[in-house]
mmCIF file with all atom_site columns, C-alpha atoms in Angstrom:
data_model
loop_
_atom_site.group_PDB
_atom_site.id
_atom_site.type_symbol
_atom_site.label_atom_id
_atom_site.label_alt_id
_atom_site.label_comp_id
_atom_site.label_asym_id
_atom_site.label_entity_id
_atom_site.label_seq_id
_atom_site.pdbx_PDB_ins_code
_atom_site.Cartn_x
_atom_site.Cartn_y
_atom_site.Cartn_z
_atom_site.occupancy
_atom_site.B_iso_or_equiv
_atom_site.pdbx_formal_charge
_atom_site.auth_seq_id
_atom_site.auth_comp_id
_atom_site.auth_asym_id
_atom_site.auth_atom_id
_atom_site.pdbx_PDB_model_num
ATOM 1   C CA . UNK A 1 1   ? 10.148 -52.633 45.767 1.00 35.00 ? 17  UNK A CA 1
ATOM 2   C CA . UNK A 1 2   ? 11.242 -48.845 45.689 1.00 38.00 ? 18  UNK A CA 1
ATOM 3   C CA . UNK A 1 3   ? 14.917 -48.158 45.311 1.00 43.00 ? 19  UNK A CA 1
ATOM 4   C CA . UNK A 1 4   ? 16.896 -47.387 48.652 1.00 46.00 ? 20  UNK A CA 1
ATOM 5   C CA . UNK A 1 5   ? 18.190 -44.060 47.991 1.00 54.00 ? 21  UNK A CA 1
ATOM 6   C CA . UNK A 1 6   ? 20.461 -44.340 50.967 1.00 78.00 ? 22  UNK A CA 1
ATOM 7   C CA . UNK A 1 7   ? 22.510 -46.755 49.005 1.00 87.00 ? 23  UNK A CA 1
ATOM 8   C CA . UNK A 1 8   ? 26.540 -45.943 49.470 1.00 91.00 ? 24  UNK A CA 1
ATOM 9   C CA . UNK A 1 9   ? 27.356 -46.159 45.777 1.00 97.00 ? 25  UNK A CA 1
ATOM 10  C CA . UNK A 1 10  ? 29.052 -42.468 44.860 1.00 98.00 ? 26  UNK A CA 1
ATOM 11  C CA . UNK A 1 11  ? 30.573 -43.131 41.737 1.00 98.00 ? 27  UNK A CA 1
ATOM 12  C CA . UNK A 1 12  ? 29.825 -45.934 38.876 1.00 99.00 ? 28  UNK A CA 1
ATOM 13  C CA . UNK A 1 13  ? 33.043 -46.695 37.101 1.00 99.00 ? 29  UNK A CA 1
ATOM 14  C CA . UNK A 1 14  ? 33.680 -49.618 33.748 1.00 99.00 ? 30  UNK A CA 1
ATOM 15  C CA . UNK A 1 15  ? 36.197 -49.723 30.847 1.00 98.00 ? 31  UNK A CA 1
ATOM 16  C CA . UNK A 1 16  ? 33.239 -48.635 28.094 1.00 98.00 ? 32  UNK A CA 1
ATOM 17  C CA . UNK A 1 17  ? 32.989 -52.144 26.384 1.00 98.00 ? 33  UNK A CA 1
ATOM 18  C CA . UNK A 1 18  ? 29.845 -52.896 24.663 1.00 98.00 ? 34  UNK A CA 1
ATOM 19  C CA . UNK A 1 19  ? 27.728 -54.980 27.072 1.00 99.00 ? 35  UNK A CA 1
ATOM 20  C CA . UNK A 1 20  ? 27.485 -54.744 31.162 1.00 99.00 ? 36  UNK A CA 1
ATOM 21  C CA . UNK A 1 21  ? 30.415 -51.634 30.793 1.00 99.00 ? 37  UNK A CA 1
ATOM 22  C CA . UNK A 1 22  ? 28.144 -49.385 28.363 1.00 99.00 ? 38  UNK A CA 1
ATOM 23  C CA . UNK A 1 23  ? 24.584 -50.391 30.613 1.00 99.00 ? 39  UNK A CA 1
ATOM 24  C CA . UNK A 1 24  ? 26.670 -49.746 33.512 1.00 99.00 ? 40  UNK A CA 1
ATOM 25  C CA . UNK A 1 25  ? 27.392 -45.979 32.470 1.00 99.00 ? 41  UNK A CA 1
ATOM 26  C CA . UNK A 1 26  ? 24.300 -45.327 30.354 1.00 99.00 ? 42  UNK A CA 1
ATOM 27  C CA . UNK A 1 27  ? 22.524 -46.310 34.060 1.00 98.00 ? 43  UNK A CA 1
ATOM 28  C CA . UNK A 1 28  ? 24.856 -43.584 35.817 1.00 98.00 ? 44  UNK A CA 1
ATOM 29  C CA . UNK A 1 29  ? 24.456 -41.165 33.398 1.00 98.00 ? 45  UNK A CA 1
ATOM 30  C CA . UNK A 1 30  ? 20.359 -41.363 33.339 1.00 98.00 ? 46  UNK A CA 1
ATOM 31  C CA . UNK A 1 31  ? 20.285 -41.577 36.897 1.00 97.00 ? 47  UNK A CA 1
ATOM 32  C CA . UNK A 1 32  ? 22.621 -38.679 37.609 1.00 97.00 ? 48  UNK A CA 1
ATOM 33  C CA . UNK A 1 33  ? 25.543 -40.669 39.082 1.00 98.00 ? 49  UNK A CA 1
ATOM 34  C CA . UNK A 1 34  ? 28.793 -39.709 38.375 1.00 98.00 ? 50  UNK A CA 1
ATOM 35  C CA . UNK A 1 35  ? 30.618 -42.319 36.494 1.00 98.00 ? 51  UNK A CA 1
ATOM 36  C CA . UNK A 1 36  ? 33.894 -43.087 34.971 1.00 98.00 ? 52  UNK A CA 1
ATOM 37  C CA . UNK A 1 37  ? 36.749 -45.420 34.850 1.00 99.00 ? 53  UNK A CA 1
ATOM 38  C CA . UNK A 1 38  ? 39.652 -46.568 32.303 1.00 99.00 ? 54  UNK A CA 1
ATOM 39  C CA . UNK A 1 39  ? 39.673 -47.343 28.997 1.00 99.00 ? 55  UNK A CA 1
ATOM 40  C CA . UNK A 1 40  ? 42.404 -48.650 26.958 1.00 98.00 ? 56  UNK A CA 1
ATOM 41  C CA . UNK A 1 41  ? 44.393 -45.890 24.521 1.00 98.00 ? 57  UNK A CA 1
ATOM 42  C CA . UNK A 1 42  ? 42.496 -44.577 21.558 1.00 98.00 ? 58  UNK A CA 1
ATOM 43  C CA . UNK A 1 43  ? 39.135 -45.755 23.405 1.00 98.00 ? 59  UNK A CA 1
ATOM 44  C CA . UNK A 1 44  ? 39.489 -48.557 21.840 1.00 97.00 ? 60  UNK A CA 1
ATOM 45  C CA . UNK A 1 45  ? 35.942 -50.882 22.073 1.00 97.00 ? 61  UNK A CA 1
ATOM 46  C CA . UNK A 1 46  ? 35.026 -53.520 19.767 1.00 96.00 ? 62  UNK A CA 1
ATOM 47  C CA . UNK A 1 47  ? 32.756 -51.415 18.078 1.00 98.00 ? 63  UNK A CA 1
ATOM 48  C CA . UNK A 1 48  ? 35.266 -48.681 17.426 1.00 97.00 ? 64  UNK A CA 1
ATOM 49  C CA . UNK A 1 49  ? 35.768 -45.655 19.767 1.00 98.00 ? 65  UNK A CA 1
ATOM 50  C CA . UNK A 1 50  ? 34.344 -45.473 22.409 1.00 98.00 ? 66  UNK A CA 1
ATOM 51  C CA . UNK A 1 51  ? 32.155 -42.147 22.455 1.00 98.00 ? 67  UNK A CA 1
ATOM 52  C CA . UNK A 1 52  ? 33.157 -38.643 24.612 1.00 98.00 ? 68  UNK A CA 1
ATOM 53  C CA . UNK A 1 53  ? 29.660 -39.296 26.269 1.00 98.00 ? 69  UNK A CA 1
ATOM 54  C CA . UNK A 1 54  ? 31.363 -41.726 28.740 1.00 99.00 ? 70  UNK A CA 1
ATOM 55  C CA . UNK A 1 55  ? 33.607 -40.130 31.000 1.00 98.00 ? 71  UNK A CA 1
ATOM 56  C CA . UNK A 1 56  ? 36.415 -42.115 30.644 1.00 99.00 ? 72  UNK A CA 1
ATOM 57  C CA . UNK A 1 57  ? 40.105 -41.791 30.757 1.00 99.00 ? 73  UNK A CA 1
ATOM 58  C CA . UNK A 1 58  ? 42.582 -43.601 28.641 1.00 98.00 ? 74  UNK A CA 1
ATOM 59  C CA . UNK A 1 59  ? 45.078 -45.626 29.667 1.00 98.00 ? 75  UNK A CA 1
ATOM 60  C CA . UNK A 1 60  ? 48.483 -45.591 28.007 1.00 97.00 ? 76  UNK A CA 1
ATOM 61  C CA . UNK A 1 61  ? 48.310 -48.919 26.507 1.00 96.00 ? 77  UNK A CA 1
ATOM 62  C CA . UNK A 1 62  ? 45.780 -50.641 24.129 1.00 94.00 ? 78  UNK A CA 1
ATOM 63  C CA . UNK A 1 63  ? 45.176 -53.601 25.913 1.00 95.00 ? 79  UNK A CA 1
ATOM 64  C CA . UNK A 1 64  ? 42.192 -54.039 27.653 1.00 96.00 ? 80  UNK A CA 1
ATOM 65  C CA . UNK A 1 65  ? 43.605 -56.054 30.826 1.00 97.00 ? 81  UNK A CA 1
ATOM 66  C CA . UNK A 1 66  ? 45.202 -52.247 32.347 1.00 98.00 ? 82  UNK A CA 1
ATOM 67  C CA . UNK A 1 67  ? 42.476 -50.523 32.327 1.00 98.00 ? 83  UNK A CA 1
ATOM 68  C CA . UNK A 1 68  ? 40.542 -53.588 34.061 1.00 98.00 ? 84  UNK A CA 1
ATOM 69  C CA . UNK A 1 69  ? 43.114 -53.650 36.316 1.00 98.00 ? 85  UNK A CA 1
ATOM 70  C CA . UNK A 1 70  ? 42.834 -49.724 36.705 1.00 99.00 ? 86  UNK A CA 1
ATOM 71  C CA . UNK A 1 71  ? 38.882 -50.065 37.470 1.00 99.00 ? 87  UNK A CA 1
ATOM 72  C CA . UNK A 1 72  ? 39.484 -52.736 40.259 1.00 99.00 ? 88  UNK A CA 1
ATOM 73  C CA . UNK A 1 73  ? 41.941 -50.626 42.177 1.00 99.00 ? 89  UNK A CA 1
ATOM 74  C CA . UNK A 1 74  ? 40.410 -47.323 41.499 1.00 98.00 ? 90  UNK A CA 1
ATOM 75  C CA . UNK A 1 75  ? 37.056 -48.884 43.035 1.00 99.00 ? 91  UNK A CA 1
ATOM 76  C CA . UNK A 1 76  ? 35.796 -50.239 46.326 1.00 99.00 ? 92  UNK A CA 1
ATOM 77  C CA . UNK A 1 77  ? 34.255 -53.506 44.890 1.00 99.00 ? 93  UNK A CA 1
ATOM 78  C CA . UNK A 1 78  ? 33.254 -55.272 41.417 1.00 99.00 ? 94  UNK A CA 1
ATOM 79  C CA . UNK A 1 79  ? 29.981 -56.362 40.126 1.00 99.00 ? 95  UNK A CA 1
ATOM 80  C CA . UNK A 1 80  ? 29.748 -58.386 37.604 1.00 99.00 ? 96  UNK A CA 1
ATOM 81  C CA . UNK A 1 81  ? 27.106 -59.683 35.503 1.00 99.00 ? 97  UNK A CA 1
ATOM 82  C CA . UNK A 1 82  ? 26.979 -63.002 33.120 1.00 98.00 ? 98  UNK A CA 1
ATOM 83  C CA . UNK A 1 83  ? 25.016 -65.478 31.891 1.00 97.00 ? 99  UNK A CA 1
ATOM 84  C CA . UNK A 1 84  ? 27.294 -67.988 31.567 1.00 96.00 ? 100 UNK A CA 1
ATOM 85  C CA . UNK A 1 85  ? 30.985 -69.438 32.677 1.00 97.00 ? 101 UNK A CA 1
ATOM 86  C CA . UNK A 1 86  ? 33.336 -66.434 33.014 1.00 98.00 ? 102 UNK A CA 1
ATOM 87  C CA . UNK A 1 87  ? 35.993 -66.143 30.193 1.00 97.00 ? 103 UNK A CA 1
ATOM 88  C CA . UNK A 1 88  ? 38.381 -63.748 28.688 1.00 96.00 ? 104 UNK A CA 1
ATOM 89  C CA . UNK A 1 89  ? 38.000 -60.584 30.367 1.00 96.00 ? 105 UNK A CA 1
ATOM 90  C CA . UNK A 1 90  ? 35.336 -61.141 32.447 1.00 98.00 ? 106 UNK A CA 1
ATOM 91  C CA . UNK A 1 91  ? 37.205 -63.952 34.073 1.00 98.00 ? 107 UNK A CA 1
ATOM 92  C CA . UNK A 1 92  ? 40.753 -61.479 34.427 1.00 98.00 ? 108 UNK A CA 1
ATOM 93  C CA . UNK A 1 93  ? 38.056 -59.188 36.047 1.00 99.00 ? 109 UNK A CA 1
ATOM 94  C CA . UNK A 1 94  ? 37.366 -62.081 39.019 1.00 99.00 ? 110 UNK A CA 1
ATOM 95  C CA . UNK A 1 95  ? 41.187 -63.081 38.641 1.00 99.00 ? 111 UNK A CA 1
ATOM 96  C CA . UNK A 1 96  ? 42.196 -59.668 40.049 1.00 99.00 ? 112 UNK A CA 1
ATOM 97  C CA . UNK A 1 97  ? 39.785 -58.901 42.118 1.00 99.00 ? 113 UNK A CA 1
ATOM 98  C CA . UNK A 1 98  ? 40.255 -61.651 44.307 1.00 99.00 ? 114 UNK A CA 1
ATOM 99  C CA . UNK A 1 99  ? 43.960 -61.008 43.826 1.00 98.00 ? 115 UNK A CA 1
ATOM 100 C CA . UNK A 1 100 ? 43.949 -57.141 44.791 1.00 98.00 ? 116 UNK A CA 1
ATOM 101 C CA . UNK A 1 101 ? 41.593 -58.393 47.928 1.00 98.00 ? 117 UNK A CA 1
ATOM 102 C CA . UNK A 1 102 ? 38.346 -56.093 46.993 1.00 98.00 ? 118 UNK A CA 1
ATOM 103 C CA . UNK A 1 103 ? 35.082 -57.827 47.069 1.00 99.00 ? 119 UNK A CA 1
ATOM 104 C CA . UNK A 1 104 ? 33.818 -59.199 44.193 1.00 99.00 ? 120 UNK A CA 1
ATOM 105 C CA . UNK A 1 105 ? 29.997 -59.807 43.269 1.00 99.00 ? 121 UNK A CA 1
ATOM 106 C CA . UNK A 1 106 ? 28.862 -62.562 40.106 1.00 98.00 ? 122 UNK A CA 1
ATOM 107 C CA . UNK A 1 107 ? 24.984 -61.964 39.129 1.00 97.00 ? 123 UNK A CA 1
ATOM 108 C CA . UNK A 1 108 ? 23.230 -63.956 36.594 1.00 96.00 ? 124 UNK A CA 1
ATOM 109 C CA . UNK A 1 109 ? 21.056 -61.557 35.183 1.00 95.00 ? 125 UNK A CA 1
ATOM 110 C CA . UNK A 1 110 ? 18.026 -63.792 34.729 1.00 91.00 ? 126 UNK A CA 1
ATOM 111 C CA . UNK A 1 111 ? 17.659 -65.035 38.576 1.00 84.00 ? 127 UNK A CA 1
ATOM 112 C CA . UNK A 1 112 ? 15.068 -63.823 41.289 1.00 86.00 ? 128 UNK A CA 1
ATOM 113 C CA . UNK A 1 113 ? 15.498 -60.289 44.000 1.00 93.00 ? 129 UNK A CA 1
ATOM 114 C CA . UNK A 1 114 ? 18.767 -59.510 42.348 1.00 96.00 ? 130 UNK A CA 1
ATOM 115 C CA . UNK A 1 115 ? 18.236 -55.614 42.777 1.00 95.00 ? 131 UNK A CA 1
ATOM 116 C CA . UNK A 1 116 ? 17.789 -56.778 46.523 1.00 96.00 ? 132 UNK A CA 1
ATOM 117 C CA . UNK A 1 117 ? 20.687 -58.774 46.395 1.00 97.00 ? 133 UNK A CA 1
ATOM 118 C CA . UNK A 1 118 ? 23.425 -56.115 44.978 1.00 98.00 ? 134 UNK A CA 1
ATOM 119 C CA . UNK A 1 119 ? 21.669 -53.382 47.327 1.00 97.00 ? 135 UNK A CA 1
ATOM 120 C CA . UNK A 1 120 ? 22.897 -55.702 50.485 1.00 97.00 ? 136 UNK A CA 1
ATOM 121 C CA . UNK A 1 121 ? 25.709 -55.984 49.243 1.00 98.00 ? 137 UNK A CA 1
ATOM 122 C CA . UNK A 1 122 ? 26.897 -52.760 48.630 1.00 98.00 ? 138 UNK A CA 1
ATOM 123 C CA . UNK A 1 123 ? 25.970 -52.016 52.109 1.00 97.00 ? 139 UNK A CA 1
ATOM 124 C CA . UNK A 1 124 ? 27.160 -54.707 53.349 1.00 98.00 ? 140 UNK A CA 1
ATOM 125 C CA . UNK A 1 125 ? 30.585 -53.961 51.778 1.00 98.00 ? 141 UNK A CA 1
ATOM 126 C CA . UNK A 1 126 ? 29.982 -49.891 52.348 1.00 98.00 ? 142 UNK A CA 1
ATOM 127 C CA . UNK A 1 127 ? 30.839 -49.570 48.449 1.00 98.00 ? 143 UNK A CA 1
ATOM 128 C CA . UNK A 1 128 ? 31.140 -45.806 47.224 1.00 98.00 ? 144 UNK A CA 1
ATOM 129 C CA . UNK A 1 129 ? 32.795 -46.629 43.900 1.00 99.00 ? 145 UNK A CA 1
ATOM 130 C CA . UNK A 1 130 ? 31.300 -49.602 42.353 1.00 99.00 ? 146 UNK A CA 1
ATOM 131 C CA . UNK A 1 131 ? 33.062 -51.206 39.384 1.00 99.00 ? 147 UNK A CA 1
ATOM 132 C CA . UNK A 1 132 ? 30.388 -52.649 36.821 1.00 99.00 ? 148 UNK A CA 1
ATOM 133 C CA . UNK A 1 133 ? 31.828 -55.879 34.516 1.00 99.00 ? 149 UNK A CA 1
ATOM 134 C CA . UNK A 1 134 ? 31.022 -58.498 32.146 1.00 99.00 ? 150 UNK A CA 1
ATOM 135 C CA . UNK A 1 135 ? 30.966 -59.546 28.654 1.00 98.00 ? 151 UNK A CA 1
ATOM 136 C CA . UNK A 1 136 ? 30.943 -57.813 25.828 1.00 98.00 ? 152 UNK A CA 1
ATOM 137 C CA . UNK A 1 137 ? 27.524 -58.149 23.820 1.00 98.00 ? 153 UNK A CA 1
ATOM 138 C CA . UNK A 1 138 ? 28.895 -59.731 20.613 1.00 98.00 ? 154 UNK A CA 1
ATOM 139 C CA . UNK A 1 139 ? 29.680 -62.676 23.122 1.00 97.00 ? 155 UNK A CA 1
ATOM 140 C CA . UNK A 1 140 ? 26.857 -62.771 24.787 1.00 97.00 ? 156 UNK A CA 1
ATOM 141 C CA . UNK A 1 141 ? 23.770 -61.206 23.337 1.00 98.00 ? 157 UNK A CA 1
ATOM 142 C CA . UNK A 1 142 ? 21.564 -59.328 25.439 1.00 98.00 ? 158 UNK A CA 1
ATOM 143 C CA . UNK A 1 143 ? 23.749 -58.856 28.196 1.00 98.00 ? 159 UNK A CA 1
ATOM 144 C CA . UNK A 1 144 ? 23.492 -54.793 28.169 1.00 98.00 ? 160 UNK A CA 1
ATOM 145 C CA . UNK A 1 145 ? 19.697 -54.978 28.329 1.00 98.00 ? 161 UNK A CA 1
ATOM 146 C CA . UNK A 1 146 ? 19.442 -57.487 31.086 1.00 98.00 ? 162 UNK A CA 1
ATOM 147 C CA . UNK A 1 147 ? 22.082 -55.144 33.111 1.00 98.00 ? 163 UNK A CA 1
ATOM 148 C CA . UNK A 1 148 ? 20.423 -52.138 32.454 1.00 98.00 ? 164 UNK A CA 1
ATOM 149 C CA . UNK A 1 149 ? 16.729 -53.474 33.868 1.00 97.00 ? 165 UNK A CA 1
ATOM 150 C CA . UNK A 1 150 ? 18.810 -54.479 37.197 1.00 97.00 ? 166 UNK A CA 1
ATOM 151 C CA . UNK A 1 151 ? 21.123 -51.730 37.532 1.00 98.00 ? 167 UNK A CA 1
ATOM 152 C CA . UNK A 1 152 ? 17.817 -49.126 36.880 1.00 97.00 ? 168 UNK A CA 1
ATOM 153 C CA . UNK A 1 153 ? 15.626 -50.627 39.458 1.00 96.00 ? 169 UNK A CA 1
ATOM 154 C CA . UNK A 1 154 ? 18.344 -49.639 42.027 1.00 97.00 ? 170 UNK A CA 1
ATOM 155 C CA . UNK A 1 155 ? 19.592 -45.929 40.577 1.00 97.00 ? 171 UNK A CA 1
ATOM 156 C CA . UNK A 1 156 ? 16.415 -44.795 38.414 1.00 95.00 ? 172 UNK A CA 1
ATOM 157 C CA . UNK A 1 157 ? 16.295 -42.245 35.528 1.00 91.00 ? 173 UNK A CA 1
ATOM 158 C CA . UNK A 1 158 ? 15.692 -38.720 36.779 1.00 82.00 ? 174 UNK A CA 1
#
């Protein structure tokens, strides 16, 4: 199915982790969507820095629950993607979502129509800046590759 290039979705924003945050922006970027979010202070990513290429801004703390925190209320709704039982950050990304009130959307990346699935919802929920989450890929391997296949069949490369 062709993307819908009438989806809402204005903006793209994560906190730069390895996994569903880097897939997330490397998607934006490739597709010409502007993307950004917060990071924590010094970029901080568990594989060092996180690079200048990602439009990010810092917070003023290290720890990663602020910026996650930041993304949710900065954005109109969360995506997030895992392939299994929501822990760490992931699950402090669901925590506060449903606590802030914004609407929330869990994929496993390996099911059926799920490019269908996130375009109705985005409509549905008329989301212009869409928070991207999930696990970082040390945790679950993979995880930035199976993002990027689904986030790219709705915003392709230009």
């Amino acid at each position: 199915m062709p993307p819908d290039l009438n989806l809402p979705v204005q903006q793209i924003v994560s906190g730069g982790q390895t996994g569903v945050d880097r897939a997330a922006l490397d998607v934006a970027l490739a597709a010409g969507i502007p993307c950004g979010g917060w990071c924590p202070a010094g970029r901080r990513a568990e594989d060092g820095p996180i690079s200048s290429r990602y439009p990010l801004r810092e917070t003023e703390e290290f720890a990663y629950d602020v910026r996650t925190r930041r993304n949710i209320q900065d954005s109109d709704g969360t995506l997030i993607f895992s392939t299994q039982p929501l822990t760490g950050g992931t699950a402090l990304t669901r925590k506060l979502a449903r606590e802030i009130g914004k609407p929330l959307l869990i994929i496993e990346p390996t099911g059926l129509f799920l490019s269908q699935l996130i375009e109705q919802w985005l409509k549905d929920h008329k989301i212009r800046v869409l928070n991207v989450a999930g696990p970082r890929e040390s945790t679950s391997p993979g995880i930035a590759r199976q993002t990027r296949t689904i986030l790219q069949q709705l915003w392709p490369a230009h």
